[in-house]
Tab-separated table of C-alpha atoms and ligand atoms in Angstrom:
chain	number	residue	atom	x	y	z
A	1	MET	CA	96.980	151.768	96.958
A	2	ARG	CA	93.143	152.966	97.874
A	3	LEU	CA	90.912	150.535	96.741
A	4	ASP	CA	88.806	153.456	95.284
A	5	ARG	CA	91.639	154.171	93.223
A	6	PHE	CA	92.409	150.130	92.716
A	7	LEU	CA	89.346	149.841	91.433
A	8	SER	CA	88.969	153.243	88.902
A	9	ASN	CA	92.121	151.990	87.090
A	10	ARG	CA	90.296	149.079	85.891
A	11	PRO	CA	89.174	149.288	82.015
A	12	GLN	CA	85.783	148.438	82.952
A	13	PHE	CA	84.938	150.335	85.818
A	14	ASN	CA	84.913	154.348	85.621
A	15	ARG	CA	85.166	156.594	89.421
A	16	GLN	CA	81.026	157.067	89.577
A	17	GLN	CA	80.929	153.240	89.007
A	18	VAL	CA	83.278	152.948	91.458
A	19	ARG	CA	81.357	154.839	94.687
A	20	LEU	CA	77.847	153.038	93.457
A	21	LEU	CA	79.316	149.534	93.394
A	22	LEU	CA	80.529	150.832	96.912
A	23	ILE	CA	77.538	151.267	98.468
A	24	GLU	CA	75.833	148.209	96.597
A	25	LYS	CA	78.112	146.733	98.852
A	26	ARG	CA	79.742	144.812	95.431
A	27	ILE	CA	83.767	144.667	96.782
A	28	GLN	CA	85.236	141.858	98.501
A	29	VAL	CA	88.772	142.503	99.820
A	30	ASP	CA	89.956	139.074	101.047
A	31	GLY	CA	86.239	137.730	101.553
A	32	GLN	CA	84.727	141.077	103.423
A	33	VAL	CA	82.014	143.067	101.627
A	34	ILE	CA	84.241	146.822	101.807
A	35	CYS	CA	81.941	149.893	101.345
A	36	ASP	CA	85.360	151.907	102.576
A	37	PRO	CA	86.889	154.089	99.720
A	38	ARG	CA	89.487	154.589	101.833
A	39	HIS	CA	90.038	150.663	101.955
A	40	GLU	CA	94.057	149.621	101.693
A	41	ILE	CA	95.037	147.780	98.916
A	42	ARG	CA	97.968	145.563	98.746
A	43	ALA	CA	99.484	143.238	96.624
A	44	PHE	CA	98.840	140.375	99.028
A	45	SER	CA	94.537	141.642	98.655
A	46	GLN	CA	92.350	139.752	96.502
A	47	VAL	CA	89.748	141.683	95.532
A	48	GLU	CA	86.433	140.498	93.987
A	49	PHE	CA	83.407	142.218	92.313
A	50	ASP	CA	80.190	140.136	92.260
A	51	GLY	CA	82.178	136.654	92.902
A	52	GLN	CA	84.744	137.425	90.071
A	53	ILE	CA	88.351	137.655	91.120
A	54	LEU	CA	89.724	141.414	89.925
A	55	GLN	CA	93.150	140.453	91.677
A	56	ALA	CA	93.819	137.244	93.403
A	57	GLY	CA	96.274	138.861	95.282
A	58	LYS	CA	100.015	136.843	96.327
A	59	PRO	CA	100.601	134.798	99.552
A	60	ALA	CA	102.726	136.932	101.904
A	61	ARG	CA	105.856	135.172	103.079
A	62	TYR	CA	107.697	135.323	106.322
A	63	PHE	CA	110.802	133.479	106.992
A	64	MET	CA	112.970	133.607	109.978
A	65	LEU	CA	116.888	132.375	109.317
A	66	HIS	CA	119.944	132.244	111.658
A	67	LYS	CA	121.943	133.047	109.331
A	68	PRO	CA	125.659	131.837	109.822
A	69	PRO	CA	129.000	133.392	109.491
A	70	GLY	CA	131.107	134.121	106.108
A	71	CYS	CA	127.527	134.425	103.884
A	72	VAL	CA	126.490	137.640	102.765
A	73	SER	CA	122.884	139.710	103.680
A	74	ALA	CA	121.723	140.178	100.022
A	75	THR	CA	120.000	138.720	97.464
A	76	GLN	CA	122.974	138.715	95.188
A	77	ASP	CA	126.458	137.907	95.208
A	78	ALA	CA	129.577	137.182	92.427
A	79	GLU	CA	131.411	136.067	95.169
A	80	HIS	CA	130.219	134.649	98.489
A	81	PRO	CA	126.745	132.418	99.260
A	82	THR	CA	123.754	134.955	100.043
A	83	VAL	CA	121.310	134.024	102.993
A	84	ILE	CA	118.622	133.473	99.688
A	85	ASP	CA	120.825	131.093	98.313
A	86	LEU	CA	119.879	129.219	101.840
A	87	LEU	CA	116.292	128.823	101.196
A	88	ASP	CA	114.032	126.055	99.251
A	89	GLU	CA	111.882	127.643	98.153
A	90	PRO	CA	110.005	128.915	94.767
A	91	ASP	CA	110.064	132.497	93.734
A	92	LYS	CA	112.996	133.765	95.477
A	93	HIS	CA	113.259	136.591	93.228
A	94	ASP	CA	110.431	138.019	95.807
A	95	LEU	CA	112.107	137.822	98.626
A	96	HIS	CA	114.254	140.697	100.672
A	97	ILE	CA	116.036	140.584	103.512
A	98	ALA	CA	114.462	143.031	106.566
A	99	GLY	CA	117.468	144.222	108.846
A	100	ARG	CA	121.094	143.159	106.933
A	101	LEU	CA	123.495	141.863	108.907
A	102	ASP	CA	127.231	141.933	108.381
A	103	PHE	CA	129.203	139.238	106.489
A	104	ASN	CA	130.837	137.579	109.415
A	105	THR	CA	128.322	138.585	111.694
A	106	SER	CA	125.909	135.127	112.937
A	107	GLY	CA	122.164	135.546	114.037
A	108	LEU	CA	118.958	136.019	113.245
A	109	MET	CA	117.301	138.133	109.897
A	110	LEU	CA	114.198	138.193	108.396
A	111	ILE	CA	113.211	137.763	104.996
A	112	THR	CA	110.125	137.968	103.493
A	113	ASN	CA	108.227	139.983	100.163
A	114	ASP	CA	105.921	142.101	102.428
A	115	GLY	CA	107.457	145.732	102.480
A	116	GLN	CA	105.186	147.295	103.604
A	117	TRP	CA	106.565	144.791	107.013
A	118	SER	CA	109.774	144.936	106.016
A	119	ARG	CA	109.560	148.351	106.192
A	120	HIS	CA	108.320	149.116	109.791
A	121	VAL	CA	110.526	146.104	111.154
A	122	THR	CA	113.497	148.554	109.971
A	123	GLN	CA	112.788	151.978	110.086
A	124	PRO	CA	114.382	153.956	112.522
A	125	GLU	CA	110.672	155.487	113.643
A	126	THR	CA	109.799	152.161	114.713
A	127	LYS	CA	112.972	151.774	117.230
A	128	MET	CA	113.027	147.873	117.660
A	129	PRO	CA	114.983	146.195	119.247
A	130	LYS	CA	117.896	144.671	118.005
A	131	VAL	CA	119.989	142.152	120.433
A	132	TYR	CA	122.939	141.276	120.066
A	133	TYR	CA	125.722	138.859	121.751
A	134	VAL	CA	129.032	140.685	120.969
A	135	GLU	CA	132.789	139.455	122.303
A	136	THR	CA	135.559	141.967	121.652
A	137	GLU	CA	139.403	141.388	121.874
A	138	GLN	CA	139.815	144.025	125.324
A	139	GLU	CA	138.181	144.064	128.500
A	140	ILE	CA	134.776	145.773	128.427
A	141	THR	CA	134.526	148.190	131.611
A	142	ASP	CA	130.841	149.991	133.179
A	143	ALA	CA	132.220	153.036	131.045
A	144	TYR	CA	130.747	151.391	128.420
A	145	ILE	CA	128.002	150.934	129.589
A	146	SER	CA	127.351	154.581	130.289
A	147	LYS	CA	128.221	155.846	126.672
A	148	PHE	CA	125.769	153.858	124.942
A	149	ARG	CA	123.180	154.708	127.242
A	150	GLU	CA	124.474	158.533	126.820
A	151	GLY	CA	125.110	157.616	123.460
A	152	VAL	CA	127.947	157.053	121.000
A	153	TYR	CA	128.686	160.534	117.969
A	154	PHE	CA	128.986	159.197	114.575
A	155	ALA	CA	130.980	162.002	112.931
A	156	PHE	CA	130.243	160.347	109.057
A	157	GLU	CA	126.439	160.511	109.552
A	158	ASP	CA	126.879	163.496	111.894
A	159	LEU	CA	124.191	161.323	114.460
A	160	THR	CA	124.397	160.306	117.965
A	161	THR	CA	123.680	156.707	118.684
A	162	GLN	CA	120.143	156.494	120.620
A	163	PRO	CA	120.324	154.843	124.211
A	164	ALA	CA	121.450	151.710	123.974
A	165	GLY	CA	121.494	148.867	126.897
A	166	LEU	CA	124.574	147.009	127.494
A	167	GLU	CA	125.123	143.675	129.617
A	168	LEU	CA	128.755	143.303	130.871
A	169	LEU	CA	128.497	138.734	130.174
A	170	GLY	CA	131.769	138.410	131.124
A	171	PRO	CA	135.621	140.022	131.134
A	172	CYS	CA	135.036	140.352	127.674
A	173	SER	CA	131.459	139.606	126.433
A	174	ALA	CA	128.198	141.330	126.930
A	175	ARG	CA	124.864	141.729	125.268
A	176	LEU	CA	123.903	144.995	123.931
A	177	SER	CA	120.690	146.413	122.404
A	178	ILE	CA	119.714	149.039	119.611
A	179	VAL	CA	116.889	150.467	118.579
A	180	GLU	CA	118.475	151.644	114.985
A	181	GLY	CA	120.276	149.271	112.701
A	182	ARG	CA	123.660	152.228	111.143
A	183	TYR	CA	125.856	150.520	109.262
A	184	HIS	CA	128.555	148.963	110.976
A	185	GLN	CA	126.814	150.203	113.879
A	186	VAL	CA	127.630	147.496	117.011
A	187	LYS	CA	131.410	147.606	115.106
A	188	ARG	CA	131.469	151.200	115.341
A	189	MET	CA	130.296	151.493	119.198
A	190	PHE	CA	132.695	149.089	120.678
A	191	GLY	CA	135.645	151.474	118.013
A	192	PHE	CA	134.769	154.181	120.697
A	193	PHE	CA	137.000	152.201	122.642
A	194	ASN	CA	138.649	151.166	119.889
A	195	ASN	CA	137.552	147.508	121.242
A	196	LYS	CA	137.662	145.230	117.778
A	197	VAL	CA	134.185	143.361	117.833
A	198	VAL	CA	135.629	139.285	117.129
A	199	ARG	CA	131.883	137.929	117.480
A	200	LEU	CA	128.558	139.215	116.782
A	201	HIS	CA	125.910	137.207	117.208
A	202	ARG	CA	121.775	138.871	116.442
A	203	GLU	CA	119.527	137.141	118.668
A	204	SER	CA	116.473	139.057	118.844
A	205	ILE	CA	114.908	141.847	116.904
A	206	GLY	CA	111.866	142.620	118.808
A	207	PRO	CA	109.834	140.451	120.456
A	208	LEU	CA	110.772	137.472	118.289
A	209	VAL	CA	113.803	135.583	119.686
A	210	LEU	CA	115.925	133.264	117.738
A	211	ASP	CA	114.888	129.554	117.222
A	212	SER	CA	117.373	127.341	119.035
A	213	LEU	CA	115.823	124.239	117.192
A	214	LEU	CA	117.648	126.064	114.281
A	215	ALA	CA	121.428	125.740	113.043
A	216	PRO	CA	123.015	127.941	111.723
A	217	GLY	CA	121.990	128.041	107.728
A	218	GLU	CA	118.668	126.382	108.813
A	219	TYR	CA	115.100	128.629	108.676
A	220	ARG	CA	111.631	128.162	109.319
A	221	ALA	CA	108.208	130.118	108.199
A	222	LEU	CA	106.505	132.383	110.684
A	223	SER	CA	103.879	131.743	112.916
A	224	GLU	CA	100.895	133.838	111.931
A	225	GLN	CA	100.866	135.947	115.350
A	226	GLU	CA	104.811	136.385	114.906
A	227	VAL	CA	104.018	137.680	112.198
A	228	VAL	CA	101.376	140.124	113.928
A	229	GLN	CA	103.383	140.858	116.026
A	230	PHE	CA	105.550	143.258	114.032
A	231	GLN	CA	102.178	144.409	112.562
A	232	PRO	CA	102.524	148.366	112.422
A	233	THR	CA	99.103	149.408	114.047
A	234	PRO	CA	96.705	152.613	113.079
A	235	ALA	CA	98.961	154.681	115.160
A	236	SER	CA	102.541	153.868	114.787
B	301	URA	N1	126.485	146.259	113.750
B	301	URA	C1	127.605	145.518	113.392
B	301	URA	O1	128.315	145.757	113.380
B	301	URA	N2	127.925	144.358	112.832
B	301	URA	C2	126.415	144.008	112.231
B	301	URA	O2	126.194	143.268	111.411
B	301	URA	C3	124.704	144.262	112.766
B	301	URA	C4	125.177	145.346	114.069
């Protein structure tokens, strides 16, 4: 929300007073004097008026987790453990998943309470590359490379997948890089060749590679530098 809107929503200020407060440099956001009425205020911003806290701001939290197979990418599930169950953190209900994985898929998951950040990571427009290690039932041939580069038609959504990069690693194993996150996308792409995916593991999302020190089921907080890599730039 814009700073001027945030302030005029408070009972003590009207719109004219808000304009003056900003000109008089009496408003601070996250410790900085802000005069721009369009400055964006988020749930995580601390807002002060003459040193008096109007909004304390929640700490933003960001984690990477090594999802094991056999656990659900959801905040709640009646039958199976969820990735959120693996976290030993307070206020877990505030957290959500940025980019789901199927029940039996393993690998890198991002979990946060920052909706703007997770939207940026997951929305198709961002074209964030996601790299998967894939094992299949039958041989993967060179024909897959050109088909995946060209795109696979998904009738249900009536769309063709964005160009994807495939590197053959062995007769039945490959590394696939995709920039979308359609429902069961990797399995359906290999399904075009009637080839069943028997193992799927997400190695990276954008610049962030799954930490090799994390065993399946383990997680750690992201560093500030890792978080900033995903922050939307003004142009994006
Ligand atoms: N594509 C799939 O088919 N499954 C996943 O879990 C992720 C990508």
